[in-house]
Tab-separated table of C-alpha atoms in Angstrom:
chain	number	residue	atom	x	y	z
A	16	MET	CA	-0.247	-0.256	-0.069
A	17	ASN	CA	1.284	3.068	-1.019
A	18	GLU	CA	1.834	6.154	1.800
A	19	PHE	CA	1.426	9.995	0.318
A	20	LYS	CA	3.939	12.162	2.687
A	21	HIS	CA	4.000	15.674	2.884
A	22	PHE	CA	6.989	17.227	1.005
A	23	ILE	CA	8.435	19.919	3.190
A	24	ASN	CA	11.650	21.523	2.812
A	25	GLY	CA	12.928	18.758	0.468
A	26	GLU	CA	11.918	15.934	2.523
A	27	PHE	CA	8.908	13.796	2.531
A	28	VAL	CA	7.522	13.529	6.454
A	29	ALA	CA	4.459	12.404	7.887
A	30	SER	CA	2.341	13.902	10.448
A	31	ALA	CA	3.107	14.252	14.030
A	32	SER	CA	-0.411	13.423	15.050
A	33	GLY	CA	-0.035	9.965	12.406
A	34	LYS	CA	-3.699	11.187	11.444
A	35	THR	CA	-4.239	9.359	7.843
A	36	PHE	CA	-7.238	9.115	5.169
A	37	GLU	CA	-7.787	6.638	2.597
A	38	ASN	CA	-7.059	7.543	-1.164
A	39	ARG	CA	-9.459	5.148	-2.877
A	40	CYS	CA	-9.517	4.409	-7.118
A	41	PRO	CA	-12.536	5.467	-8.510
A	42	VAL	CA	-12.417	2.460	-11.393
A	43	ASP	CA	-13.085	-0.216	-8.650
A	44	ASN	CA	-13.279	1.493	-5.575
A	45	SER	CA	-10.011	-0.464	-4.633
A	46	LEU	CA	-7.564	0.896	-1.779
A	47	ILE	CA	-4.300	3.199	-3.464
A	48	GLY	CA	-2.870	4.392	-0.063
A	49	ALA	CA	-2.763	5.860	3.399
A	50	VAL	CA	-2.424	9.830	3.147
A	51	TYR	CA	-1.181	11.919	5.642
A	52	GLU	CA	-3.153	14.514	7.016
A	53	ALA	CA	-1.787	17.602	7.828
A	54	GLY	CA	-2.359	19.510	11.194
A	55	ARG	CA	-1.144	23.074	12.148
A	56	ASP	CA	2.472	21.875	13.081
A	57	GLU	CA	3.146	20.474	9.295
A	58	VAL	CA	1.093	23.782	7.591
A	59	ASP	CA	3.506	25.849	9.856
A	60	ALA	CA	6.490	24.200	8.870
A	61	ALA	CA	5.837	23.958	5.113
A	62	VAL	CA	5.053	27.879	5.032
A	63	LYS	CA	8.040	28.484	7.305
A	64	ALA	CA	10.414	26.654	4.857
A	65	ALA	CA	8.657	28.405	1.903
A	66	LYS	CA	9.384	31.781	3.772
A	67	ALA	CA	13.172	30.971	4.311
A	68	ALA	CA	13.823	29.799	1.007
A	69	LEU	CA	12.919	33.054	-0.429
A	70	GLN	CA	16.177	34.145	1.206
A	71	GLY	CA	18.479	31.254	0.596
A	72	PRO	CA	19.619	30.319	-2.835
A	73	TRP	CA	16.727	29.903	-4.911
A	74	GLY	CA	16.281	34.040	-3.919
A	75	LYS	CA	19.884	34.693	-5.250
A	76	MET	CA	19.247	33.247	-8.364
A	77	THR	CA	19.411	35.232	-11.602
A	78	GLN	CA	16.355	34.987	-13.554
A	79	ALA	CA	17.939	33.104	-16.473
A	80	GLU	CA	18.994	30.448	-13.771
A	81	ARG	CA	15.260	30.013	-12.595
A	82	ILE	CA	14.261	29.484	-16.102
A	83	THR	CA	16.898	26.857	-16.920
A	84	LEU	CA	16.258	25.360	-13.665
A	85	LEU	CA	12.353	24.854	-14.386
A	86	ASN	CA	12.996	23.977	-17.782
A	87	ARG	CA	14.911	20.893	-16.372
A	88	VAL	CA	11.760	20.253	-14.074
A	89	ALA	CA	9.598	20.123	-17.051
A	90	ASP	CA	12.020	17.621	-19.204
A	91	ARG	CA	11.994	15.160	-16.074
A	92	ILE	CA	8.565	15.126	-15.824
A	93	ASN	CA	8.315	14.241	-19.610
A	94	GLU	CA	11.320	12.077	-19.091
A	95	ARG	CA	9.195	10.593	-16.240
A	96	SER	CA	6.109	10.417	-17.992
A	97	ASP	CA	4.742	6.657	-17.247
A	98	GLU	CA	4.646	7.353	-13.477
A	99	PHE	CA	3.082	10.216	-13.719
A	100	LEU	CA	0.568	9.111	-15.956
A	101	ALA	CA	-0.412	5.684	-13.811
A	102	ALA	CA	-0.287	7.905	-10.842
A	103	GLU	CA	-2.903	10.415	-12.295
A	104	CYS	CA	-4.812	7.634	-13.569
A	105	ARG	CA	-5.092	5.522	-10.482
A	106	ASP	CA	-6.550	8.873	-8.765
A	107	THR	CA	-8.695	10.013	-11.538
A	108	GLY	CA	-10.013	7.247	-13.143
A	109	LYS	CA	-9.676	8.987	-16.679
A	110	PRO	CA	-8.345	7.076	-19.501
A	111	TYR	CA	-4.699	6.587	-20.537
A	112	SER	CA	-5.821	7.973	-24.067
A	113	ILE	CA	-6.932	11.286	-22.569
A	114	ALA	CA	-4.420	11.935	-19.839
A	115	SER	CA	-1.066	11.311	-22.004
A	116	HIS	CA	-2.153	13.653	-24.614
A	117	ILE	CA	-3.494	16.123	-22.282
A	118	ASP	CA	-2.854	16.160	-18.637
A	119	ILE	CA	0.807	15.037	-18.280
A	120	PRO	CA	2.430	16.565	-21.517
A	121	ARG	CA	0.735	20.128	-20.738
A	122	GLY	CA	1.352	19.717	-16.798
A	123	ALA	CA	4.942	19.728	-17.818
A	124	ALA	CA	4.234	22.195	-20.253
A	125	ASN	CA	3.388	25.267	-17.771
A	126	PHE	CA	6.988	25.266	-16.604
A	127	LYS	CA	8.398	26.339	-19.959
A	128	ALA	CA	5.574	28.150	-21.700
A	129	PHE	CA	5.395	30.721	-18.592
A	130	SER	CA	9.336	30.862	-17.904
A	131	GLU	CA	9.461	31.961	-21.781
A	132	THR	CA	6.716	34.719	-21.054
A	133	LEU	CA	8.458	36.098	-18.006
A	134	ALA	CA	11.825	36.098	-19.952
A	135	ASN	CA	10.011	37.995	-22.958
A	136	HIS	CA	7.455	40.682	-21.041
A	137	PRO	CA	9.553	44.061	-20.703
A	138	THR	CA	9.011	46.343	-17.667
A	139	GLU	CA	7.762	49.848	-18.352
A	140	ALA	CA	10.223	52.577	-18.225
A	141	PHE	CA	9.016	56.761	-18.984
A	142	ARG	CA	10.913	59.914	-19.382
A	143	MET	CA	8.724	63.243	-17.509
A	144	ASP	CA	9.706	66.339	-17.313
A	145	THR	CA	10.662	68.564	-14.123
A	146	PRO	CA	10.231	71.906	-13.103
A	147	ASP	CA	14.445	72.336	-12.985
A	148	GLY	CA	14.267	71.167	-16.655
A	149	GLU	CA	16.855	67.718	-15.916
A	150	GLY	CA	14.082	65.510	-16.287
A	151	ALA	CA	13.310	62.044	-14.216
A	152	ILE	CA	12.926	58.385	-15.574
A	153	ASN	CA	10.686	56.213	-14.124
A	154	LEU	CA	11.108	52.286	-14.159
A	155	GLY	CA	9.187	49.277	-13.314
A	156	HIS	CA	10.776	46.410	-11.673
A	157	ARG	CA	9.015	43.240	-10.420
A	158	SER	CA	9.709	41.328	-7.529
A	159	PRO	CA	8.274	38.246	-6.073
A	160	LYS	CA	5.051	38.131	-4.113
A	161	GLY	CA	6.692	35.991	-1.692
A	162	VAL	CA	4.965	32.680	-0.319
A	163	VAL	CA	2.431	31.711	-2.831
A	164	ALA	CA	-0.474	29.165	-1.515
A	165	VAL	CA	-1.634	26.760	-4.288
A	166	ILE	CA	-4.918	25.332	-3.829
A	167	SER	CA	-5.558	23.141	-6.244
A	168	PRO	CA	-8.739	21.028	-7.787
A	169	TRP	CA	-9.273	17.057	-8.477
A	170	ASN	CA	-10.249	16.942	-12.122
A	171	LEU	CA	-7.133	18.017	-14.165
A	172	PRO	CA	-4.567	17.220	-10.585
A	173	LEU	CA	-1.667	18.061	-12.596
A	174	LEU	CA	-2.205	20.040	-15.140
A	175	LEU	CA	-3.934	22.609	-12.513
A	176	MET	CA	-1.458	22.818	-10.290
A	177	THR	CA	1.356	23.451	-12.340
A	178	PHE	CA	-0.245	26.237	-13.848
A	179	LYS	CA	-0.268	27.857	-10.649
A	180	VAL	CA	3.175	26.702	-9.631
A	181	GLY	CA	4.584	26.968	-12.692
A	182	PRO	CA	4.400	30.873	-13.077
A	183	ALA	CA	4.704	31.365	-9.242
A	184	LEU	CA	8.238	29.784	-9.663
A	185	ALA	CA	9.198	31.475	-12.755
A	186	CYS	CA	8.790	34.595	-10.971
A	187	GLY	CA	10.786	33.713	-7.807
A	188	ASN	CA	8.221	32.842	-5.528
A	189	THR	CA	7.869	29.587	-3.408
A	190	VAL	CA	5.167	27.867	-3.025
A	191	VAL	CA	3.214	25.725	-0.563
A	192	VAL	CA	0.619	23.459	-2.337
A	193	LYS	CA	-2.664	21.529	-1.167
A	194	PRO	CA	-3.646	19.136	-3.705
A	195	SER	CA	-7.599	17.950	-3.738
A	196	GLU	CA	-7.884	14.956	-0.858
A	197	GLU	CA	-9.189	12.543	-3.858
A	198	THR	CA	-5.884	13.205	-6.073
A	199	PRO	CA	-2.632	13.357	-3.144
A	200	ALA	CA	-0.132	11.677	-6.174
A	201	THR	CA	1.523	13.392	-8.547
A	202	ALA	CA	1.313	16.501	-6.543
A	203	THR	CA	3.733	14.523	-4.318
A	204	LEU	CA	5.479	12.728	-7.333
A	205	LEU	CA	6.589	16.186	-8.535
A	206	GLY	CA	8.935	16.667	-5.249
A	207	GLU	CA	10.635	13.646	-5.984
A	208	VAL	CA	11.354	15.609	-9.565
A	209	MET	CA	12.241	18.851	-7.731
A	210	ASN	CA	14.296	17.391	-5.597
A	211	GLU	CA	16.634	15.566	-8.829
A	212	CYS	CA	16.922	18.247	-10.550
A	213	GLY	CA	18.395	20.563	-7.523
A	214	VAL	CA	15.023	22.827	-6.699
A	215	PRO	CA	16.677	23.945	-3.587
A	216	ALA	CA	14.423	22.878	-0.189
A	217	GLY	CA	11.734	25.040	0.597
A	218	VAL	CA	10.918	26.166	-3.051
A	219	TYR	CA	8.153	23.985	-3.940
A	220	ASN	CA	5.987	22.085	-0.521
A	221	VAL	CA	3.067	20.047	-0.296
A	222	ILE	CA	0.839	19.518	2.490
A	223	HIS	CA	-1.705	17.252	2.460
A	224	GLY	CA	-5.679	17.323	4.294
A	225	LEU	CA	-8.867	18.467	3.982
A	226	GLY	CA	-10.465	21.957	3.742
A	227	PRO	CA	-11.930	23.127	6.840
A	228	ASN	CA	-10.480	22.746	10.103
A	229	SER	CA	-7.813	20.900	8.374
A	230	ALA	CA	-4.901	21.845	5.850
A	231	GLY	CA	-6.371	23.835	3.669
A	232	GLU	CA	-7.663	26.222	6.296
A	233	PHE	CA	-4.826	26.263	8.286
A	234	LEU	CA	-2.848	27.050	5.162
A	235	THR	CA	-4.859	30.077	3.805
A	236	THR	CA	-5.261	31.616	7.379
A	237	HIS	CA	-1.287	31.157	7.498
A	238	PRO	CA	0.075	34.968	8.447
A	239	LEU	CA	3.282	34.303	6.464
A	240	VAL	CA	1.581	33.796	3.426
A	241	ASN	CA	1.620	36.789	0.635
A	242	ALA	CA	-0.793	35.366	-1.683
A	243	ILE	CA	-3.581	32.417	-1.995
A	244	THR	CA	-4.329	31.076	-5.655
A	245	PHE	CA	-7.609	28.581	-6.108
A	246	THR	CA	-9.527	26.887	-8.274
A	247	GLY	CA	-12.337	24.600	-7.156
A	248	GLU	CA	-16.334	25.629	-6.517
A	249	THR	CA	-17.668	28.838	-5.405
A	250	ARG	CA	-18.773	28.385	-1.806
A	251	THR	CA	-14.871	27.170	-1.183
A	252	GLY	CA	-13.465	30.422	-2.520
A	253	GLU	CA	-16.239	32.589	-0.125
A	254	ALA	CA	-14.237	31.021	2.294
A	255	ILE	CA	-10.975	31.280	1.182
A	256	MET	CA	-11.590	35.064	0.367
A	257	LYS	CA	-12.949	35.953	3.735
A	258	ALA	CA	-9.594	33.903	5.376
A	259	ALA	CA	-7.292	36.207	2.979
A	260	ALA	CA	-9.207	39.028	3.757
A	261	VAL	CA	-7.164	39.059	7.354
A	262	GLY	CA	-3.972	40.280	6.533
A	263	LEU	CA	-5.090	41.783	2.962
A	264	ARG	CA	-3.582	38.752	1.002
A	265	ASN	CA	-3.848	38.933	-2.543
A	266	ILE	CA	-6.097	36.030	-4.181
A	267	SER	CA	-6.955	35.069	-7.522
A	268	MET	CA	-9.786	32.433	-7.621
A	269	GLU	CA	-11.172	30.066	-10.419
A	270	LEU	CA	-14.256	29.323	-9.418
A	271	GLY	CA	-17.501	27.544	-10.498
A	272	GLY	CA	-19.324	27.734	-13.806
A	273	LYS	CA	-22.756	26.854	-15.711
A	274	ASN	CA	-21.629	27.599	-19.073
A	275	PRO	CA	-23.396	27.932	-22.228
A	276	ALA	CA	-23.215	26.822	-25.891
A	277	LEU	CA	-24.833	28.527	-28.627
A	278	VAL	CA	-25.728	26.682	-31.670
A	279	PHE	CA	-27.149	29.039	-34.585
A	280	ALA	CA	-28.401	27.174	-37.609
A	281	ASP	CA	-25.411	28.207	-39.965
A	282	CYS	CA	-22.556	26.444	-38.577
A	283	ASP	CA	-20.872	23.716	-39.686
A	284	LEU	CA	-23.123	20.728	-37.733
A	285	ASP	CA	-20.677	18.076	-38.022
A	286	LYS	CA	-17.977	20.657	-35.941
A	287	ALA	CA	-20.760	21.503	-33.559
A	288	VAL	CA	-21.655	17.983	-32.337
A	289	GLU	CA	-18.178	17.259	-32.183
A	290	GLY	CA	-16.785	20.124	-30.736
A	291	THR	CA	-19.900	20.147	-27.962
A	292	MET	CA	-19.578	16.356	-27.265
A	293	ARG	CA	-16.354	17.179	-26.134
A	294	SER	CA	-17.380	20.025	-24.040
A	295	ALA	CA	-19.980	17.979	-22.446
A	296	PHE	CA	-18.658	14.948	-21.923
A	297	VAL	CA	-14.651	14.448	-21.796
A	298	ASN	CA	-12.933	13.949	-18.699
A	299	CYS	CA	-16.738	12.662	-17.568
A	300	GLY	CA	-17.872	16.005	-17.631
A	301	GLN	CA	-15.657	17.110	-15.076
A	302	VAL	CA	-14.166	20.140	-16.444
A	303	CYS	CA	-14.757	23.713	-15.032
A	304	LEU	CA	-14.920	25.255	-19.087
A	305	GLY	CA	-17.272	22.497	-19.808
A	306	THR	CA	-20.828	23.115	-21.056
A	307	GLU	CA	-23.767	21.734	-19.257
A	308	ARG	CA	-26.159	24.569	-21.053
A	309	VAL	CA	-26.434	23.834	-24.782
A	310	TYR	CA	-28.910	26.509	-27.027
A	311	VAL	CA	-29.774	25.154	-30.659
A	312	GLU	CA	-31.519	27.482	-33.058
A	313	ARG	CA	-34.737	25.913	-34.014
A	314	PRO	CA	-34.201	25.048	-37.406
A	315	ILE	CA	-31.830	22.659	-36.742
A	316	TYR	CA	-32.409	21.518	-33.252
A	317	GLU	CA	-33.996	18.098	-34.131
A	318	ALA	CA	-31.087	16.841	-36.178
A	319	PHE	CA	-28.529	17.972	-33.762
A	320	LEU	CA	-30.433	16.566	-31.032
A	321	ALA	CA	-30.525	13.220	-32.914
A	322	ARG	CA	-26.735	13.809	-33.930
A	323	MET	CA	-25.538	14.087	-30.118
A	324	LYS	CA	-27.956	11.413	-28.718
A	325	ASP	CA	-26.173	9.009	-31.234
A	326	ALA	CA	-22.272	9.938	-30.637
A	327	VAL	CA	-23.367	9.537	-26.743
A	328	ALA	CA	-24.107	6.143	-27.641
A	329	GLN	CA	-21.050	5.378	-29.153
A	330	LEU	CA	-18.859	6.619	-25.666
A	331	LYS	CA	-17.108	3.303	-24.550
A	332	LEU	CA	-17.075	3.208	-20.718
A	333	GLY	CA	-13.919	1.411	-19.401
A	334	ARG	CA	-10.542	1.001	-17.524
A	335	PRO	CA	-8.020	3.718	-17.643
A	336	GLU	CA	-5.463	0.845	-19.786
A	337	ASP	CA	-8.440	0.065	-21.839
A	338	PRO	CA	-7.491	1.625	-25.581
A	339	ALA	CA	-10.317	1.695	-26.740
A	340	ALA	CA	-12.408	3.374	-23.704
A	341	ASN	CA	-13.123	7.085	-23.631
A	342	PHE	CA	-15.109	7.606	-20.898
A	343	GLY	CA	-14.146	6.776	-17.054
A	344	PRO	CA	-15.834	6.981	-14.226
A	345	LEU	CA	-16.341	9.959	-11.864
A	346	VAL	CA	-13.184	10.958	-9.327
A	347	SER	CA	-15.275	9.328	-5.853
A	348	LEU	CA	-18.652	7.792	-4.486
A	349	ALA	CA	-19.275	11.201	-3.138
A	350	HIS	CA	-19.247	12.752	-6.498
A	351	ARG	CA	-21.091	10.154	-8.238
A	352	ASP	CA	-23.643	10.160	-5.174
A	353	LYS	CA	-24.089	14.059	-5.742
A	354	VAL	CA	-24.164	13.971	-9.931
A	355	LYS	CA	-26.791	10.961	-9.072
A	356	TYR	CA	-28.844	13.222	-6.999
A	357	TYR	CA	-29.131	15.448	-10.338
A	358	TYR	CA	-29.927	12.762	-12.300
A	359	ASP	CA	-32.892	11.999	-10.071
A	360	LEU	CA	-33.753	15.861	-9.730
A	361	ALA	CA	-33.625	16.522	-13.236
A	362	VAL	CA	-36.700	13.668	-13.601
A	363	GLN	CA	-38.493	15.095	-10.839
A	364	GLU	CA	-38.030	18.672	-12.160
A	365	GLY	CA	-40.366	17.270	-15.057
A	366	ALA	CA	-37.219	16.416	-17.849
A	367	ARG	CA	-37.165	14.294	-21.010
A	368	VAL	CA	-34.071	11.713	-20.581
A	369	GLU	CA	-33.036	11.359	-24.260
A	370	ILE	CA	-30.224	8.733	-23.166
A	371	GLY	CA	-28.600	8.089	-20.120
A	372	GLY	CA	-29.872	9.348	-16.715
A	373	GLY	CA	-28.795	5.958	-14.056
A	374	ILE	CA	-25.603	4.193	-13.529
A	375	PRO	CA	-24.607	1.460	-15.721
A	376	ASP	CA	-23.664	-2.080	-14.974
A	377	MET	CA	-19.936	-2.417	-15.248
A	378	GLY	CA	-19.595	-6.021	-14.296
A	379	ALA	CA	-18.847	-7.502	-10.962
A	380	GLU	CA	-15.176	-5.935	-11.344
A	381	LEU	CA	-16.192	-2.657	-11.881
A	382	ASN	CA	-19.460	-1.888	-10.097
A	383	ASP	CA	-18.140	-0.529	-6.728
A	384	GLY	CA	-16.412	2.031	-9.135
A	385	ALA	CA	-18.219	5.782	-9.432
A	386	TRP	CA	-19.468	4.823	-12.691
A	387	ILE	CA	-22.655	7.076	-13.939
A	388	GLU	CA	-24.328	7.212	-17.601
A	389	PRO	CA	-23.212	10.214	-20.307
A	390	THR	CA	-26.648	11.976	-20.001
A	391	ILE	CA	-28.885	14.239	-22.247
A	392	TRP	CA	-32.264	15.772	-20.956
A	393	THR	CA	-34.280	18.521	-22.682
A	394	GLY	CA	-38.005	19.644	-22.034
A	395	LEU	CA	-36.713	21.735	-18.830
A	396	ALA	CA	-38.058	25.238	-17.581
A	397	ASP	CA	-35.537	28.008	-17.683
A	398	ASP	CA	-35.402	28.652	-13.721
A	399	ALA	CA	-35.212	24.390	-13.004
A	400	ARG	CA	-32.003	23.591	-10.469
A	401	VAL	CA	-30.872	21.595	-13.195
A	402	ILE	CA	-30.627	24.532	-15.491
A	403	ARG	CA	-29.553	27.151	-11.934
A	404	GLU	CA	-26.657	24.955	-10.541
A	405	GLU	CA	-23.268	22.886	-11.491
A	406	ILE	CA	-23.017	19.535	-11.640
A	407	PHE	CA	-20.004	19.199	-12.981
A	408	GLY	CA	-21.255	15.459	-14.573
A	409	PRO	CA	-21.482	13.692	-18.097
A	410	CYS	CA	-24.540	15.786	-18.898
A	411	CYS	CA	-26.134	18.512	-20.554
A	412	HIS	CA	-29.709	20.036	-21.856
A	413	ILE	CA	-30.718	21.167	-24.761
A	414	ARG	CA	-33.268	23.436	-25.420
A	415	PRO	CA	-33.725	25.367	-28.880
A	416	PHE	CA	-33.898	29.178	-29.486
A	417	ASP	CA	-35.582	31.416	-32.293
A	418	THR	CA	-33.302	34.692	-32.123
A	419	GLU	CA	-29.639	35.941	-31.514
A	420	GLU	CA	-31.372	38.059	-29.169
A	421	GLU	CA	-32.713	35.178	-27.207
A	422	ALA	CA	-29.691	33.204	-27.193
A	423	ILE	CA	-27.666	35.892	-25.683
A	424	ALA	CA	-29.862	36.283	-23.011
A	425	LEU	CA	-30.243	32.608	-22.470
A	426	ALA	CA	-26.828	32.330	-22.013
A	427	ASN	CA	-26.544	35.139	-19.738
A	428	ASP	CA	-29.163	34.023	-17.449
A	429	THR	CA	-26.673	32.726	-14.722
A	430	GLU	CA	-24.684	33.844	-11.706
A	431	TYR	CA	-21.992	32.194	-13.237
A	432	GLY	CA	-19.601	33.585	-15.859
A	433	LEU	CA	-16.373	31.472	-16.420
A	434	ALA	CA	-16.980	30.084	-20.401
A	435	ALA	CA	-19.149	29.683	-23.387
A	436	ALA	CA	-18.573	28.338	-26.643
A	437	ILE	CA	-20.713	29.737	-30.115
A	438	TRP	CA	-21.266	27.851	-33.490
A	439	THR	CA	-21.757	29.703	-36.172
A	440	GLY	CA	-20.516	30.479	-40.242
A	441	ASN	CA	-21.150	33.942	-39.925
A	442	SER	CA	-17.837	35.769	-38.635
A	443	SER	CA	-19.835	39.094	-37.794
A	444	ARG	CA	-22.572	37.189	-35.459
A	445	ALA	CA	-19.434	35.621	-33.878
A	446	VAL	CA	-18.002	38.910	-32.366
A	447	ARG	CA	-20.976	40.536	-31.832
A	448	VAL	CA	-22.369	37.785	-30.312
A	449	ALA	CA	-18.833	36.754	-28.240
A	450	GLU	CA	-18.493	40.498	-26.971
A	451	GLN	CA	-22.051	40.283	-25.665
A	452	VAL	CA	-21.590	36.996	-23.739
A	453	GLU	CA	-20.985	37.559	-19.969
A	454	ALA	CA	-17.963	35.484	-19.856
A	455	GLY	CA	-13.958	35.236	-18.786
A	456	LEU	CA	-13.559	33.002	-21.879
A	457	VAL	CA	-15.239	32.761	-25.104
A	458	TRP	CA	-14.833	30.078	-27.687
A	459	VAL	CA	-16.457	30.257	-31.444
A	460	ASN	CA	-16.560	27.236	-33.351
A	461	SER	CA	-13.806	25.110	-30.507
A	462	TRP	CA	-13.458	24.772	-27.282
A	463	PHE	CA	-10.551	24.074	-24.897
A	464	LEU	CA	-8.667	25.765	-27.262
A	465	ARG	CA	-5.885	27.741	-24.972
A	466	ASP	CA	-3.276	29.615	-25.374
A	467	LEU	CA	-1.324	30.076	-22.747
A	468	ARG	CA	-0.355	33.780	-23.105
A	469	THR	CA	-3.862	34.523	-23.184
A	470	ALA	CA	-6.112	35.682	-20.138
A	471	PHE	CA	-7.749	33.261	-18.202
A	472	GLY	CA	-10.457	33.418	-15.193
A	473	GLY	CA	-13.902	34.164	-14.951
A	474	ALA	CA	-16.736	36.932	-14.682
A	475	LYS	CA	-19.726	37.191	-12.173
A	476	GLN	CA	-19.541	33.903	-9.429
A	477	SER	CA	-16.940	32.187	-11.556
A	478	GLY	CA	-13.840	33.923	-10.328
A	479	ILE	CA	-11.463	36.944	-8.950
A	480	GLY	CA	-8.637	37.934	-11.359
A	481	ARG	CA	-7.017	36.745	-14.235
A	482	GLU	CA	-3.987	34.235	-14.904
A	483	GLY	CA	-1.793	33.106	-17.703
A	484	GLY	CA	0.643	34.806	-19.753
A	485	VAL	CA	1.366	38.130	-18.584
A	486	HIS	CA	-2.023	38.863	-16.647
A	487	GLY	CA	-0.397	36.269	-14.244
A	488	LEU	CA	2.232	38.440	-13.776
A	489	GLU	CA	0.513	41.039	-12.149
A	490	PHE	CA	-0.755	38.602	-9.775
A	491	TYR	CA	2.553	36.569	-8.662
A	492	THR	CA	4.740	39.664	-8.437
A	493	GLU	CA	4.551	43.099	-7.229
A	494	LEU	CA	5.565	45.960	-9.303
A	495	LYS	CA	7.465	48.740	-8.051
A	496	ASN	CA	8.009	51.960	-10.027
A	497	ILE	CA	11.680	53.635	-9.107
A	498	CYS	CA	11.944	57.362	-9.836
A	499	ILE	CA	15.165	58.337	-10.501
A	500	LYS	CA	15.685	62.139	-10.527
A	501	LEU	CA	18.215	63.217	-13.399
């Protein structure tokens, strides 16, 4: 049985209390190992190690030296990709065919992409006049923010964790990572890579645990933490925001979503169906940017619905190592119970179940796993809870619309504003509608196409702040103005 220890100041350590919790594989509910739960002492040790590292060799490195070191980390993740892949798929149950092309290589790439952004982004400089006629020069100077608390989710554990750790370290900060209690493996394994690559002790730390009255709360309330970055659901984000208010720590949060897709009659129907299938069902619907509300212009509504049902029927459920499988289990039995609750609620609220809606029979070896059927509904009212609340499962509701104005109103009829997809062959409409949709990310005739130089974040209840590219520099650094009198 595996033991998942904390990684503090370059060493793997257990909790002084000896307290652990189970890590189980969602494929069959088998026990993967025991995870040590951090108490205040472990969190305090990790934060103090991160604070001390800022004054050690890490703090004295040049930007070029840091970038070289982080590029080495990226290369080493790729060299050990089989280990990272196995660990990620044991924790999440997702198919190897998906994780091997997305989770692991893109998780590694985050270290290189953000290092390159930092290296190539200038700071500002202004010449100004002064009363004596001699003038002055203003120079912008960026310095690390300090100790950054990274609280990462379970749906894309390595990728979304390194999306934060990569730029934080590139900017010269140190980090304390609290991965989701559901997916401790790859954050822990990355500690080995940091040591192999010569990253100084204390720069990268990992503490395991839960949220309230556990590692998450102890980390976000620690007075030596200078900034907090979080990806997860909105209620947890609100709690973190309250904690960050004490001491006025900076926060960056990407939160929940109830994302729409708008499918116009002039779209390429083949591409719209393929793209919406991905946005609704990839990673078992456990993607913050995924689509749960689909609005289709009435002339193509019936054809689109029929094509979607046919495509869902072709999804292949199976073990991660099955090369034919493209659909895995949910991350845990607890999350399966939550999603199944919404499946039952949809029927109570008057939905027509077009396909799915239940728990599949996976056979004796897998029936204890967190499996659930991919599901499509129609017929719900716009105020139904299934339409209003984030489910985070492999499901979507499809509804017709008649006018562009109606489509925009439906898309914006939500407290969330993370992402949207627009499918149309009319470029003028694409721009016009995209500008009016209230979301941080809008894709036109695509989905999940990400340039890491661009802004990432949500509007309304879907988050605060932007990361990605130069936007991440604003969060992970302090910008100082130096005025030099000539």
